[in-house]
Amino acid sequence: MNATSIPVDLQRAARLAILVAALGYFVDIYDMVIFSVVRASSLEAIGVAAGERMSAGVHLLNMQMLGMLAGGILWGVLGDRRGRLSVLFGSIFLYSAANFANAFVQTLEQYALLRVLAGVGLAGELGAGITLVSELMSKEHRGYGTTLVATNGVMGAIAAALVGSRLDWRTAYMIGGGLGFALLCLRLTVHEPRLFTALKDKAVQRGNFLRLLKPGPSARRYLSVVLVGVPIWFVIGVLITFAPEFGKALGMQEVPLAAHAVLVGNVGTVLGDLASGLFSQFTRSRKRSVALFLLLGALGTAALFTVGSTSLWAFYACCGVLGFSAGYMAVLVTIAAEQFGTNLRATAATTVPNFIRGSTVLLTSGLQLATPSLGLRGAALCVGGAALVTAFLALRGIDETFGRDLDFLEE
């Protein structure tokens, strides 16, 4: 199907969906990354001792990720039962309110509670947006749409790095909340895709999350997609988030700044999202694109712990390479949306990125358990190596979905 054969109203609907999903993902990533940028300054401001800030930061990050796990299931089920747009509206409202309230925390307990609520809200944006765009675009071109969503969305991380490094941490949180509330107005211009509205008249079970975990082909496909994405969050949630701690562990005289590592890493991720999406379209294969970026992730991790310690510029360059290697999330979520029928598509596409993000809890726990015996560098290599090997193996369990017609149901 070429552009001229697509009805004008469908073209307009697809463009609006791409715009709203991209801006929503922009705010989503801003609100998620801003914590990494202002982690140290915000914990200092509420009275957390210097020696306790890394453990407190891990605790808050884990609370946010646990919220995402719960929110992924909640919004995924609602997306298939109530509609893709209900998820966009509800998730944007919740994470905007929670992040605005983050500007007024006074204790670690308050901070943790709001990171949980923010995590629940942040869980719905990407999966719902990718599902919406995928169902509105032609099967030959949907990869371009989801690439635009990811590329524009991850720009939010760059904005978070710039804002967080220049403004007070409380102001940075208020900006994120305000951006989200402004986005709610734009969401009103988007309509549900035909594939979902047609489903309402059919006697078929929708949004049953447990069906994705029922032993058999569905569970194999679903768990494989999740495992393939874990290295993304090893890079973002561990290596880049805790760049200062890794710099110290590598014996660097000038310790990297978290804000600079996040900025460089996410510039790389923007470029990686663009490159992985275009590469999947050029090769007409989602799996080849993912395999290439997993390989780049392995090379980037090795470089960080070898040449990365030679200078501050070398460390930041490695962060850029690692960020680039992590830029396959949109391709992976597109794979998740294409793997399953319309009655389970939003559930799969929404839960997958949040289970990937939620894997940070396991990654950071493994890092903390292994550090006393292996040191931070050795622990990171073991945890990251395990994640990458598992991802390569899991990639074999995923069906190639490029060009798949999405008008089907999971019976």
GROMACS .gro file of C-alpha atoms in nm:
model
  411
    1MET     CA    1   0.000   0.000   0.000
    2ASN     CA    2   0.152   0.336  -0.100
    3ALA     CA    3   0.080   0.675   0.049
    4THR     CA    4  -0.161   0.775  -0.226
    5SER     CA    5  -0.379   0.469  -0.168
    6ILE     CA    6  -0.427   0.546   0.202
    7PRO     CA    7  -0.744   0.743   0.277
    8VAL     CA    8  -0.680   1.107   0.366
    9ASP     CA    9  -0.856   1.077   0.701
   10LEU     CA   10  -0.639   0.778   0.791
   11GLN     CA   11  -0.323   0.967   0.694
   12ARG     CA   12  -0.434   1.258   0.915
   13ALA     CA   13  -0.519   1.025   1.203
   14ALA     CA   14  -0.179   0.857   1.177
   15ARG     CA   15   0.004   1.191   1.175
   16LEU     CA   16  -0.185   1.310   1.483
   17ALA     CA   17  -0.121   0.980   1.660
   18ILE     CA   18   0.252   1.005   1.585
   19LEU     CA   19   0.261   1.364   1.714
   20VAL     CA   20   0.076   1.286   2.038
   21ALA     CA   21   0.266   0.963   2.101
   22ALA     CA   22   0.602   1.132   2.034
   23LEU     CA   23   0.530   1.426   2.264
   24GLY     CA   24   0.389   1.191   2.526
   25TYR     CA   25   0.703   0.981   2.513
   26PHE     CA   26   0.909   1.303   2.532
   27VAL     CA   27   0.746   1.394   2.863
   28ASP     CA   28   0.757   1.030   2.978
   29ILE     CA   29   1.133   1.006   2.930
   30TYR     CA   30   1.192   1.355   3.071
   31ASP     CA   31   1.010   1.265   3.391
   32MET     CA   32   1.190   0.932   3.418
   33VAL     CA   33   1.541   1.062   3.346
   34ILE     CA   34   1.512   1.379   3.555
   35PHE     CA   35   1.541   1.162   3.866
   36SER     CA   36   1.877   1.028   3.750
   37VAL     CA   37   2.000   1.382   3.685
   38VAL     CA   38   1.887   1.540   4.015
   39ARG     CA   39   1.930   1.230   4.229
   40ALA     CA   40   2.235   1.352   4.422
   41SER     CA   41   2.123   1.714   4.469
   42SER     CA   42   1.769   1.622   4.571
   43LEU     CA   43   1.885   1.363   4.826
   44GLU     CA   44   2.132   1.612   4.969
   45ALA     CA   45   1.857   1.873   4.996
   46ILE     CA   46   1.627   1.647   5.199
   47GLY     CA   47   1.906   1.555   5.439
   48VAL     CA   48   2.035   1.215   5.319
   49ALA     CA   49   2.397   1.167   5.428
   50ALA     CA   50   2.664   1.150   5.157
   51GLY     CA   51   2.756   0.790   5.234
   52GLU     CA   52   2.393   0.679   5.205
   53ARG     CA   53   2.300   0.849   4.880
   54MET     CA   54   2.382   0.564   4.643
   55SER     CA   55   2.176   0.314   4.845
   56ALA     CA   56   1.895   0.571   4.879
   57GLY     CA   57   1.912   0.636   4.506
   58VAL     CA   58   1.890   0.262   4.431
   59HIS     CA   59   1.591   0.238   4.668
   60LEU     CA   60   1.407   0.523   4.495
   61LEU     CA   61   1.489   0.387   4.150
   62ASN     CA   62   1.359   0.045   4.254
   63MET     CA   63   1.038   0.202   4.389
   64GLN     CA   64   0.985   0.376   4.056
   65MET     CA   65   1.048   0.054   3.864
   66LEU     CA   66   0.813  -0.147   4.087
   67GLY     CA   67   0.547   0.114   4.013
   68MET     CA   68   0.614   0.062   3.643
   69LEU     CA   69   0.568  -0.312   3.675
   70ALA     CA   70   0.227  -0.265   3.837
   71GLY     CA   71   0.134   0.017   3.601
   72GLY     CA   72   0.237  -0.182   3.294
   73ILE     CA   73  -0.018  -0.451   3.374
   74LEU     CA   74  -0.286  -0.198   3.475
   75TRP     CA   75  -0.258   0.020   3.164
   76GLY     CA   76  -0.205  -0.274   2.931
   77VAL     CA   77  -0.528  -0.442   3.041
   78LEU     CA   78  -0.717  -0.111   3.025
   79GLY     CA   79  -0.576  -0.045   2.678
   80ASP     CA   80  -0.732  -0.362   2.541
   81ARG     CA   81  -1.056  -0.333   2.738
   82ARG     CA   82  -1.128   0.041   2.737
   83GLY     CA   83  -0.918   0.171   2.450
   84ARG     CA   84  -0.570   0.295   2.363
   85LEU     CA   85  -0.661   0.660   2.427
   86SER     CA   86  -0.786   0.598   2.782
   87VAL     CA   87  -0.436   0.477   2.867
   88LEU     CA   88  -0.271   0.784   2.713
   89PHE     CA   89  -0.498   1.015   2.912
   90GLY     CA   90  -0.478   0.833   3.245
   91SER     CA   91  -0.105   0.768   3.239
   92ILE     CA   92  -0.015   1.126   3.138
   93PHE     CA   93  -0.234   1.270   3.415
   94LEU     CA   94  -0.091   1.043   3.686
   95TYR     CA   95   0.278   1.085   3.610
   96SER     CA   96   0.236   1.459   3.560
   97ALA     CA   97   0.069   1.500   3.900
   98ALA     CA   98   0.324   1.276   4.075
   99ASN     CA   99   0.625   1.451   3.925
  100PHE     CA  100   0.488   1.794   4.004
  101ALA     CA  101   0.437   1.681   4.363
  102ASN     CA  102   0.797   1.554   4.369
  103ALA     CA  103   0.907   1.917   4.381
  104PHE     CA  104   0.769   1.948   4.733
  105VAL     CA  105   0.904   1.635   4.906
  106GLN     CA  106   1.076   1.679   5.243
  107THR     CA  107   1.156   1.320   5.342
  108LEU     CA  108   1.288   1.004   5.178
  109GLU     CA  109   0.957   0.827   5.252
  110GLN     CA  110   0.759   1.094   5.066
  111TYR     CA  111   1.006   1.076   4.778
  112ALA     CA  112   0.968   0.696   4.756
  113LEU     CA  113   0.587   0.710   4.756
  114LEU     CA  114   0.579   0.964   4.475
  115ARG     CA  115   0.834   0.768   4.269
  116VAL     CA  116   0.600   0.466   4.293
  117LEU     CA  117   0.304   0.674   4.172
  118ALA     CA  118   0.513   0.833   3.898
  119GLY     CA  119   0.626   0.485   3.791
  120VAL     CA  120   0.265   0.366   3.763
  121GLY     CA  121   0.183   0.665   3.544
  122LEU     CA  122   0.496   0.640   3.330
  123ALA     CA  123   0.416   0.277   3.256
  124GLY     CA  124   0.139   0.344   3.005
  125GLU     CA  125   0.278   0.594   2.761
  126LEU     CA  126   0.515   0.409   2.526
  127GLY     CA  127   0.317   0.087   2.479
  128ALA     CA  128  -0.012   0.267   2.418
  129GLY     CA  129   0.153   0.511   2.178
  130ILE     CA  130   0.329   0.241   1.977
  131THR     CA  131   0.010   0.033   1.962
  132LEU     CA  132  -0.192   0.331   1.844
  133VAL     CA  133   0.057   0.426   1.573
  134SER     CA  134   0.106   0.065   1.460
  135GLU     CA  135  -0.268   0.011   1.414
  136LEU     CA  136  -0.318   0.335   1.221
  137MET     CA  137  -0.030   0.296   0.973
  138SER     CA  138   0.021   0.059   0.681
  139LYS     CA  139   0.216  -0.258   0.753
  140GLU     CA  140   0.500  -0.154   0.520
  141HIS     CA  141   0.552   0.188   0.680
  142ARG     CA  142   0.463   0.151   1.048
  143GLY     CA  143   0.832   0.118   1.135
  144TYR     CA  144   0.886   0.477   1.025
  145GLY     CA  145   0.605   0.596   1.252
  146THR     CA  146   0.730   0.414   1.560
  147THR     CA  147   1.084   0.536   1.486
  148LEU     CA  148   0.961   0.897   1.487
  149VAL     CA  149   0.786   0.837   1.819
  150ALA     CA  150   1.101   0.700   1.980
  151THR     CA  151   1.341   0.951   1.828
  152ASN     CA  152   1.136   1.255   1.929
  153GLY     CA  153   1.044   1.097   2.260
  154VAL     CA  154   1.398   1.027   2.374
  155MET     CA  155   1.475   1.394   2.316
  156GLY     CA  156   1.303   1.431   2.652
  157ALA     CA  157   1.609   1.273   2.812
  158ILE     CA  158   1.830   1.539   2.658
  159ALA     CA  159   1.592   1.808   2.784
  160ALA     CA  160   1.602   1.651   3.132
  161ALA     CA  161   1.981   1.651   3.133
  162LEU     CA  162   1.995   2.018   3.028
  163VAL     CA  163   1.722   2.135   3.266
  164GLY     CA  164   1.842   1.926   3.560
  165SER     CA  165   2.199   2.047   3.531
  166ARG     CA  166   2.104   2.416   3.508
  167LEU     CA  167   1.799   2.462   3.730
  168ASP     CA  168   1.711   2.376   4.088
  169TRP     CA  169   1.588   2.017   4.121
  170ARG     CA  170   1.246   2.125   4.248
  171THR     CA  171   1.200   2.352   3.946
  172ALA     CA  172   1.305   2.067   3.715
  173TYR     CA  173   1.031   1.843   3.856
  174MET     CA  174   0.767   2.118   3.823
  175ILE     CA  175   0.860   2.169   3.458
  176GLY     CA  176   0.806   1.798   3.389
  177GLY     CA  177   0.466   1.801   3.556
  178GLY     CA  178   0.361   2.115   3.371
  179LEU     CA  179   0.461   1.970   3.033
  180GLY     CA  180   0.247   1.664   3.099
  181PHE     CA  181  -0.063   1.865   3.189
  182ALA     CA  182  -0.021   2.072   2.871
  183LEU     CA  183  -0.005   1.753   2.665
  184LEU     CA  184  -0.349   1.642   2.787
  185CYS     CA  185  -0.511   1.908   2.570
  186LEU     CA  186  -0.346   1.773   2.254
  187ARG     CA  187  -0.456   1.419   2.333
  188LEU     CA  188  -0.821   1.523   2.274
  189THR     CA  189  -0.754   1.551   1.897
  190VAL     CA  190  -0.676   1.178   1.853
  191HIS     CA  191  -0.929   0.901   1.788
  192GLU     CA  192  -0.923   0.525   1.841
  193PRO     CA  193  -0.798   0.308   1.550
  194ARG     CA  194  -1.051   0.113   1.345
  195LEU     CA  195  -0.899  -0.220   1.449
  196PHE     CA  196  -0.991  -0.158   1.812
  197THR     CA  197  -1.336  -0.006   1.755
  198ALA     CA  198  -1.432  -0.303   1.536
  199LEU     CA  199  -1.327  -0.537   1.816
  200LYS     CA  200  -1.596  -0.401   2.050
  201ASP     CA  201  -1.867  -0.582   1.852
  202LYS     CA  202  -1.693  -0.921   1.871
  203ALA     CA  203  -1.739  -1.180   2.144
  204VAL     CA  204  -1.371  -1.217   2.226
  205GLN     CA  205  -1.181  -1.190   2.551
  206ARG     CA  206  -0.973  -0.873   2.571
  207GLY     CA  207  -0.681  -0.768   2.789
  208ASN     CA  208  -0.626  -1.098   2.970
  209PHE     CA  209  -0.266  -1.058   3.089
  210LEU     CA  210  -0.248  -1.414   3.221
  211ARG     CA  211  -0.294  -1.546   2.866
  212LEU     CA  212   0.048  -1.403   2.783
  213LEU     CA  213   0.204  -1.616   3.058
  214LYS     CA  214   0.013  -1.937   2.990
  215PRO     CA  215   0.268  -2.209   2.902
  216GLY     CA  216   0.296  -2.241   2.526
  217PRO     CA  217   0.394  -2.036   2.219
  218SER     CA  218   0.244  -1.711   2.353
  219ALA     CA  219   0.448  -1.722   2.673
  220ARG     CA  220   0.763  -1.810   2.481
  221ARG     CA  221   0.720  -1.515   2.247
  222TYR     CA  222   0.629  -1.275   2.527
  223LEU     CA  223   0.912  -1.366   2.765
  224SER     CA  224   1.160  -1.367   2.478
  225VAL     CA  225   1.072  -1.007   2.387
  226VAL     CA  226   1.115  -0.899   2.751
  227LEU     CA  227   1.453  -1.070   2.790
  228VAL     CA  228   1.582  -0.921   2.465
  229GLY     CA  229   1.518  -0.575   2.609
  230VAL     CA  230   1.691  -0.614   2.947
  231PRO     CA  231   2.032  -0.490   2.818
  232ILE     CA  232   1.867  -0.156   2.733
  233TRP     CA  233   1.798  -0.089   3.096
  234PHE     CA  234   2.133  -0.226   3.210
  235VAL     CA  235   2.286   0.054   3.004
  236ILE     CA  236   2.038   0.329   3.104
  237GLY     CA  237   1.946   0.229   3.459
  238VAL     CA  238   2.286   0.104   3.575
  239LEU     CA  239   2.588   0.213   3.370
  240ILE     CA  240   2.474   0.567   3.284
  241THR     CA  241   2.266   0.641   3.595
  242PHE     CA  242   2.555   0.551   3.826
  243ALA     CA  243   2.830   0.697   3.607
  244PRO     CA  244   2.995   0.886   3.899
  245GLU     CA  245   3.023   0.566   4.104
  246PHE     CA  246   3.169   0.373   3.810
  247GLY     CA  247   3.416   0.654   3.746
  248LYS     CA  248   3.539   0.627   4.104
  249ALA     CA  249   3.559   0.247   4.080
  250LEU     CA  250   3.774   0.281   3.767
  251GLY     CA  251   4.014   0.507   3.956
  252MET     CA  252   3.947   0.820   3.752
  253GLN     CA  253   4.091   1.137   3.903
  254GLU     CA  254   3.813   1.351   3.757
  255VAL     CA  255   3.483   1.180   3.831
  256PRO     CA  256   3.213   1.189   3.556
  257LEU     CA  257   2.902   1.395   3.627
  258ALA     CA  258   2.568   1.212   3.615
  259ALA     CA  259   2.403   1.495   3.419
  260HIS     CA  260   2.673   1.489   3.152
  261ALA     CA  261   2.667   1.109   3.124
  262VAL     CA  262   2.287   1.115   3.090
  263LEU     CA  263   2.304   1.389   2.826
  264VAL     CA  264   2.569   1.215   2.615
  265GLY     CA  265   2.411   0.872   2.661
  266ASN     CA  266   2.070   0.994   2.553
  267VAL     CA  267   2.202   1.182   2.252
  268GLY     CA  268   2.338   0.842   2.155
  269THR     CA  269   2.001   0.681   2.223
  270VAL     CA  270   1.820   0.932   1.999
  271LEU     CA  271   2.059   0.851   1.716
  272GLY     CA  272   2.031   0.480   1.794
  273ASP     CA  273   1.651   0.486   1.784
  274LEU     CA  274   1.662   0.656   1.447
  275ALA     CA  275   1.927   0.418   1.312
  276SER     CA  276   1.765   0.098   1.442
  277GLY     CA  277   1.425   0.192   1.300
  278LEU     CA  278   1.563   0.285   0.961
  279PHE     CA  279   1.785  -0.023   0.955
  280SER     CA  280   1.485  -0.249   1.024
  281GLN     CA  281   1.298  -0.083   0.736
  282PHE     CA  282   1.597  -0.108   0.502
  283THR     CA  283   1.663  -0.477   0.580
  284ARG     CA  284   1.290  -0.552   0.618
  285SER     CA  285   1.377  -0.732   0.942
  286ARG     CA  286   1.317  -0.632   1.304
  287LYS     CA  287   1.535  -0.914   1.437
  288ARG     CA  288   1.846  -0.821   1.239
  289SER     CA  289   1.827  -0.467   1.371
  290VAL     CA  290   1.796  -0.586   1.733
  291ALA     CA  291   2.084  -0.834   1.692
  292LEU     CA  292   2.313  -0.562   1.559
  293PHE     CA  293   2.237  -0.332   1.852
  294LEU     CA  294   2.290  -0.607   2.108
  295LEU     CA  295   2.634  -0.661   1.959
  296LEU     CA  296   2.706  -0.288   1.984
  297GLY     CA  297   2.597  -0.299   2.349
  298ALA     CA  298   2.848  -0.575   2.424
  299LEU     CA  299   3.127  -0.377   2.254
  300GLY     CA  300   3.029  -0.056   2.434
  301THR     CA  301   3.027  -0.222   2.775
  302ALA     CA  302   3.372  -0.370   2.716
  303ALA     CA  303   3.501  -0.030   2.602
  304LEU     CA  304   3.366   0.150   2.911
  305PHE     CA  305   3.561  -0.074   3.147
  306THR     CA  306   3.882  -0.066   2.946
  307VAL     CA  307   3.949   0.256   2.757
  308GLY     CA  308   3.671   0.446   2.939
  309SER     CA  309   3.892   0.509   3.241
  310THR     CA  310   4.174   0.674   3.044
  311SER     CA  311   4.010   1.017   3.041
  312LEU     CA  312   3.685   1.195   3.109
  313TRP     CA  313   3.629   1.242   2.736
  314ALA     CA  314   3.684   0.870   2.675
  315PHE     CA  315   3.432   0.785   2.948
  316TYR     CA  316   3.167   1.014   2.799
  317ALA     CA  317   3.239   0.879   2.449
  318CYS     CA  318   3.172   0.528   2.579
  319CYS     CA  319   2.847   0.653   2.733
  320GLY     CA  320   2.750   0.782   2.389
  321VAL     CA  321   2.824   0.446   2.226
  322LEU     CA  322   2.631   0.265   2.500
  323GLY     CA  323   2.337   0.503   2.459
  324PHE     CA  324   2.339   0.438   2.084
  325SER     CA  325   2.336   0.061   2.147
  326ALA     CA  326   2.032   0.101   2.374
  327GLY     CA  327   1.835   0.271   2.096
  328TYR     CA  328   1.629  -0.027   1.990
  329MET     CA  329   1.339   0.006   2.236
  330ALA     CA  330   1.091   0.131   1.974
  331VAL     CA  331   1.179  -0.155   1.738
  332LEU     CA  332   1.137  -0.400   2.025
  333VAL     CA  333   0.800  -0.259   2.136
  334THR     CA  334   0.689  -0.263   1.772
  335ILE     CA  335   0.784  -0.632   1.766
  336ALA     CA  336   0.575  -0.685   2.080
  337ALA     CA  337   0.275  -0.511   1.920
  338GLU     CA  338   0.312  -0.717   1.601
  339GLN     CA  339   0.348  -1.048   1.788
  340PHE     CA  340  -0.006  -1.050   1.931
  341GLY     CA  341  -0.364  -1.003   1.813
  342THR     CA  342  -0.572  -0.688   1.861
  343ASN     CA  343  -0.740  -0.821   2.176
  344LEU     CA  344  -0.401  -0.859   2.353
  345ARG     CA  345  -0.186  -0.610   2.162
  346ALA     CA  346  -0.198  -0.318   2.405
  347THR     CA  347  -0.146  -0.553   2.700
  348ALA     CA  348   0.169  -0.697   2.540
  349ALA     CA  349   0.308  -0.369   2.405
  350THR     CA  350   0.249  -0.184   2.734
  351THR     CA  351   0.376  -0.448   2.974
  352VAL     CA  352   0.690  -0.539   2.776
  353PRO     CA  353   0.875  -0.203   2.815
  354ASN     CA  354   0.779  -0.186   3.180
  355PHE     CA  355   0.895  -0.537   3.258
  356ILE     CA  356   1.218  -0.437   3.084
  357ARG     CA  357   1.241  -0.122   3.295
  358GLY     CA  358   1.143  -0.320   3.603
  359SER     CA  359   1.435  -0.554   3.544
  360THR     CA  360   1.643  -0.272   3.694
  361VAL     CA  361   1.542  -0.408   4.035
  362LEU     CA  362   1.706  -0.741   3.954
  363LEU     CA  363   2.004  -0.576   3.786
  364THR     CA  364   2.079  -0.340   4.074
  365SER     CA  365   2.017  -0.615   4.331
  366GLY     CA  366   2.260  -0.842   4.148
  367LEU     CA  367   2.509  -0.556   4.132
  368GLN     CA  368   2.485  -0.495   4.507
  369LEU     CA  369   2.517  -0.865   4.591
  370ALA     CA  370   2.822  -0.918   4.370
  371THR     CA  371   3.008  -0.595   4.449
  372PRO     CA  372   3.154  -0.700   4.789
  373SER     CA  373   3.334  -0.998   4.633
  374LEU     CA  374   3.399  -0.876   4.276
  375GLY     CA  375   3.415  -0.502   4.315
  376LEU     CA  376   3.179  -0.265   4.131
  377ARG     CA  377   3.357  -0.313   3.798
  378GLY     CA  378   3.358  -0.694   3.815
  379ALA     CA  379   2.998  -0.706   3.936
  380ALA     CA  380   2.881  -0.485   3.648
  381LEU     CA  381   3.064  -0.700   3.392
  382CYS     CA  382   2.905  -1.018   3.531
  383VAL     CA  383   2.552  -0.874   3.550
  384GLY     CA  384   2.576  -0.705   3.210
  385GLY     CA  385   2.732  -1.010   3.049
  386ALA     CA  386   2.453  -1.233   3.177
  387ALA     CA  387   2.189  -0.991   3.046
  388LEU     CA  388   2.349  -0.976   2.700
  389VAL     CA  389   2.397  -1.353   2.663
  390THR     CA  390   2.036  -1.414   2.771
  391ALA     CA  391   1.914  -1.151   2.523
  392PHE     CA  392   2.099  -1.311   2.230
  393LEU     CA  393   1.950  -1.650   2.317
  394ALA     CA  394   1.599  -1.508   2.364
  395LEU     CA  395   1.610  -1.335   2.026
  396ARG     CA  396   1.586  -1.679   1.865
  397GLY     CA  397   1.243  -1.727   2.025
  398ILE     CA  398   1.087  -1.423   1.856
  399ASP     CA  399   0.900  -1.439   1.526
  400GLU     CA  400   1.006  -1.203   1.246
  401THR     CA  401   0.713  -0.962   1.218
  402PHE     CA  402   0.814  -0.705   0.956
  403GLY     CA  403   0.516  -0.638   0.728
  404ARG     CA  404   0.272  -0.846   0.933
  405ASP     CA  405  -0.097  -0.761   0.895
  406LEU     CA  406  -0.226  -0.663   1.241
  407ASP     CA  407  -0.592  -0.740   1.171
  408PHE     CA  408  -0.604  -1.067   1.368
  409LEU     CA  409  -0.706  -1.193   1.712
  410GLU     CA  410  -0.553  -1.418   1.977
  411GLU     CA  411  -0.800  -1.705   2.006
   0.00000   0.00000   0.00000
